[in-house]
PDB file of C-alpha atoms in Angstrom:
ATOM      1  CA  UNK A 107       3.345 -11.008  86.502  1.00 85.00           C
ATOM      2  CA  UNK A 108       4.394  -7.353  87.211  1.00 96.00           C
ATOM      3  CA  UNK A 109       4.247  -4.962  84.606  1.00 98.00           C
ATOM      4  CA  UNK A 110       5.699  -1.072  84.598  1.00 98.00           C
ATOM      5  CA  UNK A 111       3.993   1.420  82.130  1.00 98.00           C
ATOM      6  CA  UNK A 112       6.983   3.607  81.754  1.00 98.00           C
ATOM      7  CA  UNK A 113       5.183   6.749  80.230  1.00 98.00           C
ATOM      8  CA  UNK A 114       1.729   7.193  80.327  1.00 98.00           C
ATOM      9  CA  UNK A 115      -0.593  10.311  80.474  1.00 98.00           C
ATOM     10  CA  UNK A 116      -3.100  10.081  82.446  1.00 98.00           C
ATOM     11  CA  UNK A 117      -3.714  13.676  82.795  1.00 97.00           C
ATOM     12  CA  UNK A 118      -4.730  14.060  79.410  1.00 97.00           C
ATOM     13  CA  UNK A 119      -8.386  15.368  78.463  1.00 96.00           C
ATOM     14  CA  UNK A 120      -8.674  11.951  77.294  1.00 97.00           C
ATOM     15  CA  UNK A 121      -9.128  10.584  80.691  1.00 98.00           C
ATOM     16  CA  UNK A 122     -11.196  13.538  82.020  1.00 96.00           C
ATOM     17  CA  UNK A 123     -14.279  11.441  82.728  1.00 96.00           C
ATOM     18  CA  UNK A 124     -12.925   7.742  83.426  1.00 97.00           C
ATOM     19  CA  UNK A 125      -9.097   8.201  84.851  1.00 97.00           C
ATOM     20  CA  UNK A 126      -9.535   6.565  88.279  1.00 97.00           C
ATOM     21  CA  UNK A 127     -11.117   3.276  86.426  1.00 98.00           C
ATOM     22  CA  UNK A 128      -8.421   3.590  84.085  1.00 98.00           C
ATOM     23  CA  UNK A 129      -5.673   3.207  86.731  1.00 98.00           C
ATOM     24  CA  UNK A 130      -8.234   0.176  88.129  1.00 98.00           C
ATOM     25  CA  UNK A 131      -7.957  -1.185  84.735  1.00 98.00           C
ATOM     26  CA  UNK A 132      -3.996  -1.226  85.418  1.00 98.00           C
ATOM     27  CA  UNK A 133      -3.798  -3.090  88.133  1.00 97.00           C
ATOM     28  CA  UNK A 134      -6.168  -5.641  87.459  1.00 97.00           C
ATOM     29  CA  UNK A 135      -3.950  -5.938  84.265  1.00 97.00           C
ATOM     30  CA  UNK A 136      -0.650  -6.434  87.067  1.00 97.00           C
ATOM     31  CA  UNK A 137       0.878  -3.264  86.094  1.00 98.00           C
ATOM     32  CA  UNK A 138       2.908  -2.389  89.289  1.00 98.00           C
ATOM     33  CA  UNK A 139       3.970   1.388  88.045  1.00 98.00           C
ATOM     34  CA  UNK A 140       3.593   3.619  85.814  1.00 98.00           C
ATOM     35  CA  UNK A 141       5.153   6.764  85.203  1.00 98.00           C
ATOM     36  CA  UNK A 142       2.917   9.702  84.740  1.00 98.00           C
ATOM     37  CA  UNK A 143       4.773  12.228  82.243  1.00 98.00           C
ATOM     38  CA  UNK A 144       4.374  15.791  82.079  1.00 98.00           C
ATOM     39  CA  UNK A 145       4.730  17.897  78.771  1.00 98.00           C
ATOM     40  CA  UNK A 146       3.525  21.416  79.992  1.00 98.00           C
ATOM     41  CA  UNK A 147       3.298  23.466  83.448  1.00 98.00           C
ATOM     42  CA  UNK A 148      -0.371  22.369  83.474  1.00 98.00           C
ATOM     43  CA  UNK A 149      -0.041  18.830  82.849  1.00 98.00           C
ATOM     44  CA  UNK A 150       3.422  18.498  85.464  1.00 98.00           C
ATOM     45  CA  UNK A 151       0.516  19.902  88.256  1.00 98.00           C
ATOM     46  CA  UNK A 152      -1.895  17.414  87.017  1.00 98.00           C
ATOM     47  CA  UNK A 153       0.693  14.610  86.997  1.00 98.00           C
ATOM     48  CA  UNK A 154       1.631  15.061  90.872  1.00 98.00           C
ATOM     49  CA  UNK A 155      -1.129  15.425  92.126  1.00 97.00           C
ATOM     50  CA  UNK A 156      -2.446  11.765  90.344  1.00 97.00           C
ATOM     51  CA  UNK A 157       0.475  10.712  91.882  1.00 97.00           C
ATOM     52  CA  UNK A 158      -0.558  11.492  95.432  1.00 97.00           C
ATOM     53  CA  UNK A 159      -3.792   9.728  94.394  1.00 97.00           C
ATOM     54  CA  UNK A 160      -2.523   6.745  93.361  1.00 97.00           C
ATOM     55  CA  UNK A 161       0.027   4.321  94.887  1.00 95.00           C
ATOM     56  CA  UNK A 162       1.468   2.805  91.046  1.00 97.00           C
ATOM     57  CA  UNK A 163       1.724   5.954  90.090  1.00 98.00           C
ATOM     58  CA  UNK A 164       5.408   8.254  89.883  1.00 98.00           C
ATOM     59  CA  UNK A 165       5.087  11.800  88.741  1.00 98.00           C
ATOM     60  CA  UNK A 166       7.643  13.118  85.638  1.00 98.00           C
ATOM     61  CA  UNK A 167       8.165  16.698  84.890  1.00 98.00           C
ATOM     62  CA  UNK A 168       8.744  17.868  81.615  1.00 98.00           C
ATOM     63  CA  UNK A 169       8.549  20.770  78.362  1.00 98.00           C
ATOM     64  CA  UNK A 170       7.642  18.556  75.549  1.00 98.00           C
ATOM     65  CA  UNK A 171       9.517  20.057  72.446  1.00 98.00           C
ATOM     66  CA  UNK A 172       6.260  21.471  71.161  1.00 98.00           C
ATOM     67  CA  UNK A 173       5.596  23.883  73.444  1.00 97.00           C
ATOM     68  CA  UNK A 174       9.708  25.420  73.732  1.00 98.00           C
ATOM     69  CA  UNK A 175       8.253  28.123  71.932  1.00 98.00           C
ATOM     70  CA  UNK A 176       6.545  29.215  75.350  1.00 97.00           C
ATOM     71  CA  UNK A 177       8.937  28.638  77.155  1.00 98.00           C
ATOM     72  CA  UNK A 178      10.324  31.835  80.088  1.00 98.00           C
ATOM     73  CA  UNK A 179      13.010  31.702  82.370  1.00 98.00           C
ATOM     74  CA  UNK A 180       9.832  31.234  85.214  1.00 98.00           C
ATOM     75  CA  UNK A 181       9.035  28.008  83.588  1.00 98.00           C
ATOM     76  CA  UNK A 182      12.342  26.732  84.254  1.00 98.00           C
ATOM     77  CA  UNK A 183      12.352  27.879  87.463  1.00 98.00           C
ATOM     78  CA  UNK A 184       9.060  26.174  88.357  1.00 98.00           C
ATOM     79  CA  UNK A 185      10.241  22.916  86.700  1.00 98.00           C
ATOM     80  CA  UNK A 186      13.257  22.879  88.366  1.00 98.00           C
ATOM     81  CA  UNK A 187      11.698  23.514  92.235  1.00 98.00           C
ATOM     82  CA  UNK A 188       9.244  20.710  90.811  1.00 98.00           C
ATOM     83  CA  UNK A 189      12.399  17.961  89.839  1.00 98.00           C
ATOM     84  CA  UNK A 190      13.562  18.394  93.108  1.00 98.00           C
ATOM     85  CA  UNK A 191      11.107  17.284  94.819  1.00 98.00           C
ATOM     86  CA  UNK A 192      11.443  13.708  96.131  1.00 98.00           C
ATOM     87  CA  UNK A 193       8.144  11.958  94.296  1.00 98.00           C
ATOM     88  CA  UNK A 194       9.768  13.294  91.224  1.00 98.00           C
ATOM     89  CA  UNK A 195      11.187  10.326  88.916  1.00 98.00           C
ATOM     90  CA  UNK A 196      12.205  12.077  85.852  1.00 98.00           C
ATOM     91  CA  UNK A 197      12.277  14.876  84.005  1.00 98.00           C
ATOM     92  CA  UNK A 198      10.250  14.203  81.060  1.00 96.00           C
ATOM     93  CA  UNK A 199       8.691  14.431  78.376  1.00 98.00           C
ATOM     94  CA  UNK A 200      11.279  15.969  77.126  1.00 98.00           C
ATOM     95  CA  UNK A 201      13.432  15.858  73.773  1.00 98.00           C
ATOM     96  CA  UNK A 202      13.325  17.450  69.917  1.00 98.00           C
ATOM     97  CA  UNK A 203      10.527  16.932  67.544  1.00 98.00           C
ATOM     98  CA  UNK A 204      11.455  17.730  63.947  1.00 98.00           C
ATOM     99  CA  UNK A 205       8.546  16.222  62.517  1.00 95.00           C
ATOM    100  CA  UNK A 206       5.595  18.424  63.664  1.00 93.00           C
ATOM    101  CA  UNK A 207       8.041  21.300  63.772  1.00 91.00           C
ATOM    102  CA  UNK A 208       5.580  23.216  66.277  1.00 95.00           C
ATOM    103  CA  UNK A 209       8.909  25.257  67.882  1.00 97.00           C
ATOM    104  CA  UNK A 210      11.885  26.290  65.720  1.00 98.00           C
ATOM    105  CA  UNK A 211      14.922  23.567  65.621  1.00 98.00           C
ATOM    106  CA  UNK A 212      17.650  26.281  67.417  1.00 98.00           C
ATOM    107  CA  UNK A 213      14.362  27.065  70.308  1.00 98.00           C
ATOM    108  CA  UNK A 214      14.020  23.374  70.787  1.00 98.00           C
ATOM    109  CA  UNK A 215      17.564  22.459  71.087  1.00 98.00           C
ATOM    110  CA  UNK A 216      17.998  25.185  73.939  1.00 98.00           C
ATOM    111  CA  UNK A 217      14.934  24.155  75.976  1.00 98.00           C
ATOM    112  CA  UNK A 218      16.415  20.620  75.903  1.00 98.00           C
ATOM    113  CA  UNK A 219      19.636  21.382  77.035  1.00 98.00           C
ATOM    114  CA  UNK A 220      17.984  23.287  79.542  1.00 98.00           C
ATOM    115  CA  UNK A 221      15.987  20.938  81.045  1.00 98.00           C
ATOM    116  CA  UNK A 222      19.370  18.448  80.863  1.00 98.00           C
ATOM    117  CA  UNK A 223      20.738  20.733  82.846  1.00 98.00           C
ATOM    118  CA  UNK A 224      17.958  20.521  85.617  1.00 98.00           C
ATOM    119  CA  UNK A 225      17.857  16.220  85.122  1.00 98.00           C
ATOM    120  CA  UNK A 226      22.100  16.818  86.193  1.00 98.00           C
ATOM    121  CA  UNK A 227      21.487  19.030  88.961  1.00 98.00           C
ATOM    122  CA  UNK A 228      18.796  17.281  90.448  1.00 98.00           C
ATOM    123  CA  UNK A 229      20.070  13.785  89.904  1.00 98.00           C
ATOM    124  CA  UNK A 230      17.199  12.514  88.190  1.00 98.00           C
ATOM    125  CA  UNK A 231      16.702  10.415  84.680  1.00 98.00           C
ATOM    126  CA  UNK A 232      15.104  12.087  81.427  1.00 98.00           C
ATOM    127  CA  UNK A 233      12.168  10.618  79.238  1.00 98.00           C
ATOM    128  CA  UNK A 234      13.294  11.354  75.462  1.00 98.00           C
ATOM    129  CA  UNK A 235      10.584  12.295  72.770  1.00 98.00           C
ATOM    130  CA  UNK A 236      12.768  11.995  69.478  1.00 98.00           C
ATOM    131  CA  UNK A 237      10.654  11.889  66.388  1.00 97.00           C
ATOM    132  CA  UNK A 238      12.473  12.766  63.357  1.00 97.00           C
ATOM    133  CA  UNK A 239      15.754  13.498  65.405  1.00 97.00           C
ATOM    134  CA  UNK A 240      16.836  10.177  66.612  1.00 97.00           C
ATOM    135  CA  UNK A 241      20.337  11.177  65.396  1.00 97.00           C
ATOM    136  CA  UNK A 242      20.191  15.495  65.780  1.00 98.00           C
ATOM    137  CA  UNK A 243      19.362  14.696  69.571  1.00 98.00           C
ATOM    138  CA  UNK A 244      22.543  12.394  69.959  1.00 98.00           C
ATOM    139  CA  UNK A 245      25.454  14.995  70.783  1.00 98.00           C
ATOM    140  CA  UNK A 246      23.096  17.034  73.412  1.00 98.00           C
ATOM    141  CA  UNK A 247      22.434  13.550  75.298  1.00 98.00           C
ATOM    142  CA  UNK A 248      26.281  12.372  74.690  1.00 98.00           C
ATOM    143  CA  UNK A 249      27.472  15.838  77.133  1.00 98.00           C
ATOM    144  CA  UNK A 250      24.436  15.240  79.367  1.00 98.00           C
ATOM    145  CA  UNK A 251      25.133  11.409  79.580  1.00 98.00           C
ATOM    146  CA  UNK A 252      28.993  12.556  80.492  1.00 98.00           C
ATOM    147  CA  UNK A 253      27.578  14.997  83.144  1.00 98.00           C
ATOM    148  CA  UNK A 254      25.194  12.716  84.909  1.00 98.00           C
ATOM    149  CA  UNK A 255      25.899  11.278  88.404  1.00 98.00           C
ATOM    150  CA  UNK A 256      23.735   8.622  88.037  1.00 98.00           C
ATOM    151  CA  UNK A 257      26.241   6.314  86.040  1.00 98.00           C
ATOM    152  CA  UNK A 258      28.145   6.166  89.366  1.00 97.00           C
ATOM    153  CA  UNK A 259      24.780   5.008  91.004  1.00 96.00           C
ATOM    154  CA  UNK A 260      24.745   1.962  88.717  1.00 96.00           C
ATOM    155  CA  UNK A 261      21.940   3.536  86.791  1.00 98.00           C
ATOM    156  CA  UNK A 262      20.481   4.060  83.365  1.00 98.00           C
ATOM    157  CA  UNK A 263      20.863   7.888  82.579  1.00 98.00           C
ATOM    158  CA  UNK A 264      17.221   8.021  81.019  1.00 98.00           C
ATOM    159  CA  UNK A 265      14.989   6.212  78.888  1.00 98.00           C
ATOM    160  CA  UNK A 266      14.709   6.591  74.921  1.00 98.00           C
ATOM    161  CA  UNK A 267      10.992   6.891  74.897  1.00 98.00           C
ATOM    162  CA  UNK A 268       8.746   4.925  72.117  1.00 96.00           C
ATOM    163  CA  UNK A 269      11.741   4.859  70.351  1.00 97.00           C
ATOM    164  CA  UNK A 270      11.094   4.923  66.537  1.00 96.00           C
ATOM    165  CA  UNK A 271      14.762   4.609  65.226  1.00 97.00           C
ATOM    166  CA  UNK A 272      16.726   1.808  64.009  1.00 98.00           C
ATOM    167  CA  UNK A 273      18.394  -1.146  65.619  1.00 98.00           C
ATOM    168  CA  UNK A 274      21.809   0.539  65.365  1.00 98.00           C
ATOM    169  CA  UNK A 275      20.740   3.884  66.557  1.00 98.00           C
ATOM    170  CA  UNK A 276      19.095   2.438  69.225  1.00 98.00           C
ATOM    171  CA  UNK A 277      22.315   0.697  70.341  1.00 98.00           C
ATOM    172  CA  UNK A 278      24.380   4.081  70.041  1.00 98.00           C
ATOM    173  CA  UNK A 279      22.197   5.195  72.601  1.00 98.00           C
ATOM    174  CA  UNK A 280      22.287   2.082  74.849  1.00 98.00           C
ATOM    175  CA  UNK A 281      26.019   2.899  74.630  1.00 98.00           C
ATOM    176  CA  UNK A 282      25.762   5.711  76.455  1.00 98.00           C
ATOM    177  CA  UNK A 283      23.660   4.290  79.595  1.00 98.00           C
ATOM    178  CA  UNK A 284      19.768   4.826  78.089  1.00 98.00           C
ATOM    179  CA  UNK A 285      17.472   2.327  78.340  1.00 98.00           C
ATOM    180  CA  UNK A 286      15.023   1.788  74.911  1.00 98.00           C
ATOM    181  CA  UNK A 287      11.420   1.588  75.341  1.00 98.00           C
ATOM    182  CA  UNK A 288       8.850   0.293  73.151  1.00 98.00           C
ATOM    183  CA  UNK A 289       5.824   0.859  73.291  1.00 98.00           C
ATOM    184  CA  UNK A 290       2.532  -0.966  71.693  1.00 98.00           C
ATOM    185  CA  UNK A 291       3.110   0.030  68.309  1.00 98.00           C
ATOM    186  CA  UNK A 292       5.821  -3.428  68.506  1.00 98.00           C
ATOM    187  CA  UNK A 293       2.294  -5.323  68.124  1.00 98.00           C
ATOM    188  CA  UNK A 294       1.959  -3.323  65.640  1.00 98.00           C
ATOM    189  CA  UNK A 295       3.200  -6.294  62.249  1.00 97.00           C
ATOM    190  CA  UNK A 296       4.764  -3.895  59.648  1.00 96.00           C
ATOM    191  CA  UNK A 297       6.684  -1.976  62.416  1.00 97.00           C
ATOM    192  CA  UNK A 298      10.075  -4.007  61.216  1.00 98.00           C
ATOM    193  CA  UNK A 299      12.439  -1.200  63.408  1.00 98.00           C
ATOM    194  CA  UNK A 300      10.782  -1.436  66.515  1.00 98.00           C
ATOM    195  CA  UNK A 301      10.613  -5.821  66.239  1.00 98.00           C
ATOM    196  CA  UNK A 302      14.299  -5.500  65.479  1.00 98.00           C
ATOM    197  CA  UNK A 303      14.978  -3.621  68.599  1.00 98.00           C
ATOM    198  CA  UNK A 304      12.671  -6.186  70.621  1.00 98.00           C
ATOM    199  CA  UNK A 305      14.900  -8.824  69.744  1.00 98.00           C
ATOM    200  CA  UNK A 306      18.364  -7.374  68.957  1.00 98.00           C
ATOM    201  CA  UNK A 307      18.867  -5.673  72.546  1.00 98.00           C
ATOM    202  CA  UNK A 308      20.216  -7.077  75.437  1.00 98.00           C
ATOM    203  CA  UNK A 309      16.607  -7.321  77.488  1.00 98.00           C
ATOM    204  CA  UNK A 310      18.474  -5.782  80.682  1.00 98.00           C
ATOM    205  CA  UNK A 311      18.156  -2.354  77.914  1.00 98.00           C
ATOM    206  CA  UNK A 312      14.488  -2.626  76.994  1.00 98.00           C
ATOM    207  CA  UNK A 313      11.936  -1.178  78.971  1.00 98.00           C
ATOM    208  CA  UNK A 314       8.002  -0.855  77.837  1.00 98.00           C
ATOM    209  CA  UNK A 315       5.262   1.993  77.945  1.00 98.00           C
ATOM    210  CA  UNK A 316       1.682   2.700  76.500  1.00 98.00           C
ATOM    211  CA  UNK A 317       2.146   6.772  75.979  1.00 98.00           C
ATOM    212  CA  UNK A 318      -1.594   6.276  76.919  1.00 98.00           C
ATOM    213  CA  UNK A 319      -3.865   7.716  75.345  1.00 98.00           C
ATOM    214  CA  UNK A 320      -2.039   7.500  72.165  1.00 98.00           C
ATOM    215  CA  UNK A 321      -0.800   4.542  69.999  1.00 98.00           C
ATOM    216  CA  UNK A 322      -2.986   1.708  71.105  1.00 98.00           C
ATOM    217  CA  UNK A 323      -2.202  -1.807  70.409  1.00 98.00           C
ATOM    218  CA  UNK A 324      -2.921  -3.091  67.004  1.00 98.00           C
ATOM    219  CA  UNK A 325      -6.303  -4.913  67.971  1.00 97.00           C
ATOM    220  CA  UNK A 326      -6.922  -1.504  69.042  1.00 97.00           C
ATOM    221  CA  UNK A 327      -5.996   0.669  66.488  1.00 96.00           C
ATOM    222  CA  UNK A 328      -8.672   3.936  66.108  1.00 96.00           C
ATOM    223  CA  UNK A 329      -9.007   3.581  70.024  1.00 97.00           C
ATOM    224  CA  UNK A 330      -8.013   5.476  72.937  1.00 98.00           C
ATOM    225  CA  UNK A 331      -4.977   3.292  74.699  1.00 98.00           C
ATOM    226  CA  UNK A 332      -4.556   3.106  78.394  1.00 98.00           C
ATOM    227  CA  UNK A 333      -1.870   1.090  81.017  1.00 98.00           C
ATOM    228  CA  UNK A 334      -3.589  -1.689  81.055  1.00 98.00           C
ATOM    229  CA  UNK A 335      -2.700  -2.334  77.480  1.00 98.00           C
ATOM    230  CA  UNK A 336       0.980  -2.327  78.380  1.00 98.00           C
ATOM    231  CA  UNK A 337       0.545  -6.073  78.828  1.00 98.00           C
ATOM    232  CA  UNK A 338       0.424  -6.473  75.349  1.00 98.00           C
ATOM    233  CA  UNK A 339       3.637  -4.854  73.954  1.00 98.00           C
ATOM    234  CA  UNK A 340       4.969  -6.901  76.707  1.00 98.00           C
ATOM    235  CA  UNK A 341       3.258 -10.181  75.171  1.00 98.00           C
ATOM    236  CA  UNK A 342       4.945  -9.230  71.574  1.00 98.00           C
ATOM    237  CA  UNK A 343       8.747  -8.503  72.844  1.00 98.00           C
ATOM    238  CA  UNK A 344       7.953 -12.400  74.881  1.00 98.00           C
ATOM    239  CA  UNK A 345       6.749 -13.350  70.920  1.00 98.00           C
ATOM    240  CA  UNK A 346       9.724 -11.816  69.476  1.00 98.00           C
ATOM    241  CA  UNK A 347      11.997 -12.758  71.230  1.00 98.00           C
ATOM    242  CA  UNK A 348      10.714 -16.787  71.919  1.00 98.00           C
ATOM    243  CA  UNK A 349      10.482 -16.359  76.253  1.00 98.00           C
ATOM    244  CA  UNK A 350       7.300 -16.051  78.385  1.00 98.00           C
ATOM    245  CA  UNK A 351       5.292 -12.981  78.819  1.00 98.00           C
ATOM    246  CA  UNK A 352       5.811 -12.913  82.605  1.00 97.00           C
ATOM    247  CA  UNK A 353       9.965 -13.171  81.854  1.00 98.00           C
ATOM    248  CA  UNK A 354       9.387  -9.922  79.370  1.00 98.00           C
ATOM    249  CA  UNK A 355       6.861  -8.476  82.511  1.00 98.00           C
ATOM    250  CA  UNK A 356       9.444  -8.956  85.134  1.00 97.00           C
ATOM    251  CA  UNK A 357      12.240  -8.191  83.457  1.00 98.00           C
ATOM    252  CA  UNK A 358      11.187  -4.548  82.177  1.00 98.00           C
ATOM    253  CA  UNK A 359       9.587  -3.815  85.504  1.00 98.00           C
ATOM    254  CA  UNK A 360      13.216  -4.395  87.348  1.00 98.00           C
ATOM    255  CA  UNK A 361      14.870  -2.121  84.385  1.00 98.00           C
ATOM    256  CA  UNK A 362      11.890   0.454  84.820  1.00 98.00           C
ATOM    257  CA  UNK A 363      12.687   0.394  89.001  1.00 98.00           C
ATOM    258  CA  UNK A 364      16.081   0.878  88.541  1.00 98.00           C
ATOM    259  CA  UNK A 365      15.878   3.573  85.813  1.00 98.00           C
ATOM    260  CA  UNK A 366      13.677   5.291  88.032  1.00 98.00           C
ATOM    261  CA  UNK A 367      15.042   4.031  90.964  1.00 97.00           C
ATOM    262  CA  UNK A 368      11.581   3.484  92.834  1.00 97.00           C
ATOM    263  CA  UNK A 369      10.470   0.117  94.482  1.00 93.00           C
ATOM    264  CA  UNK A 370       7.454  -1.332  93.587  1.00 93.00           C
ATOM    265  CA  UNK A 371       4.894  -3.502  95.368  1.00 78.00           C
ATOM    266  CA  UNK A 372       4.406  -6.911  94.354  1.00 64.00           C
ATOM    267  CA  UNK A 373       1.330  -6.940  91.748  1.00 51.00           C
ATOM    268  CA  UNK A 374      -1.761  -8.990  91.147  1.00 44.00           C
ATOM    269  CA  UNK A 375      -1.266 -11.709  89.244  1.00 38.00           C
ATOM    270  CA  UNK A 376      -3.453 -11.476  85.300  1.00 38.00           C
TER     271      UNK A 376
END
């Protein structure tokens, strides 16, 4: 069974003391990759060089909506020289957040089409943070979706990350070449939008993630999550949707490699 955590952070204070056991933890668990998302200058450092540490994992550089506030014209400039380089999957975490609201709307919106801008030039895939704006984000990814060259490549133009929208707003953006992950909170049993989207996408447009350390599985609620856990939100989809964990495992791990369009070496078995 081969499972691909397709947006962790392992950089995060979180996993100051304990982050080499934590990627241990991972492949004892058969995860196979795991993408390593940044979401500031500091943590897009941190993120490559785990990477070079680490053979499952694949650096993502990213301004996570929060911070667009701080963001210069240098910043750009550093993520861009950063998204070039080869190791570099993604751009990512990247997206609008209008529920914390910690950067104005009209700041956010430019950062993201910004950083679109650098995912088209650079030819790479973008990780999507969309709380509260699962519909406000849809026209800047509709242009960027229209500008990509990776449609032409035969693949996915970027993941919807931990998607927390509906079924139908999910498949608007399916419609326009993303892939939808879910992430452990589809353990989770009152979580009725993201069991929907489980079962009412075509599996070839599901993907699955931890967003380690945050939203642990719901036997682990109050705890710090990790990649090992992915296993489970893989184990609910298989519940969901009546198939075998290792169908869900293998499955999302071939849509994660060819969203990110990495190869992946075969995994130990869990």
């Amino acid at each position: 069974m081969d499972l691909f955590d397709t947006h962790a952070h392992l950089q995060d204070p979180a996993f100051a003391k304990d982050a080499d056991l934590a990627f241990e933890r991972a492949v004892a668990a058969g995860v196979v990759g795991m993408a390593l998302c940044g979401y500031d200058p500091e943590s897009n450092i941190q993120a490559l060089r785990l990477a070079e540490k680490h053979a499952i994992a694949f650096p993502a550089v990213g301004i996570h909506p929060h911070d667009a506030k701080d963001v210069t014209p240098a910043i750009l400039l550093e993520l861009e020289s950063q998204a070039s380089l080869p190791e570099v999957i993604a751009i990512g975490e990247i997206g609008l957040d209008f529920y914390r609201d910690h950067s104005p709307h009209d700041v956010q919106r430019e950062v993201l089409d910004a950083q679109l801008g650098i995912a088209v030039r650079t030819a790479k895939p973008v990780c999507l943070h969309t709380r509260s704006a699962e519909d406000a984000i849809y026209d800047h990814l509709a242009a960027y979706a229209s500008a990509s060259p990776l449609p032409a490549l035969g693949r996915p133009v970027g993941v919807m990350h931990c998607f927390g929208g509906t079924i139908e707003q999910a498949r608007r953006y399916v419609d326009l070449g993303f892939v939808v992950s879910l992430a452990c909170v589809v353990t989770y049993p009152k979580n009725a939008d993201a069991h929907a989207i489980a079962v009412g996408l075509p599996l070839e447009s599901l993907v699955i993630e931890t967003d380690s350390p945050y939203l642990p599985p719901q036997h682990q609620r109050g705890k710090r999550n990790e990649p090992a856990n992915v296993r489970f939100a893989a184990e609910a989809i298989a519940a969901i949707r009546g198939t075998s964990i290792s169908h869900i495992a293998n499955a999302t791990t071939e849509n994660a490699c060819r969203l990110f369009g990495v190869r992946v070496a075969e995994g130990t078995p869990a």
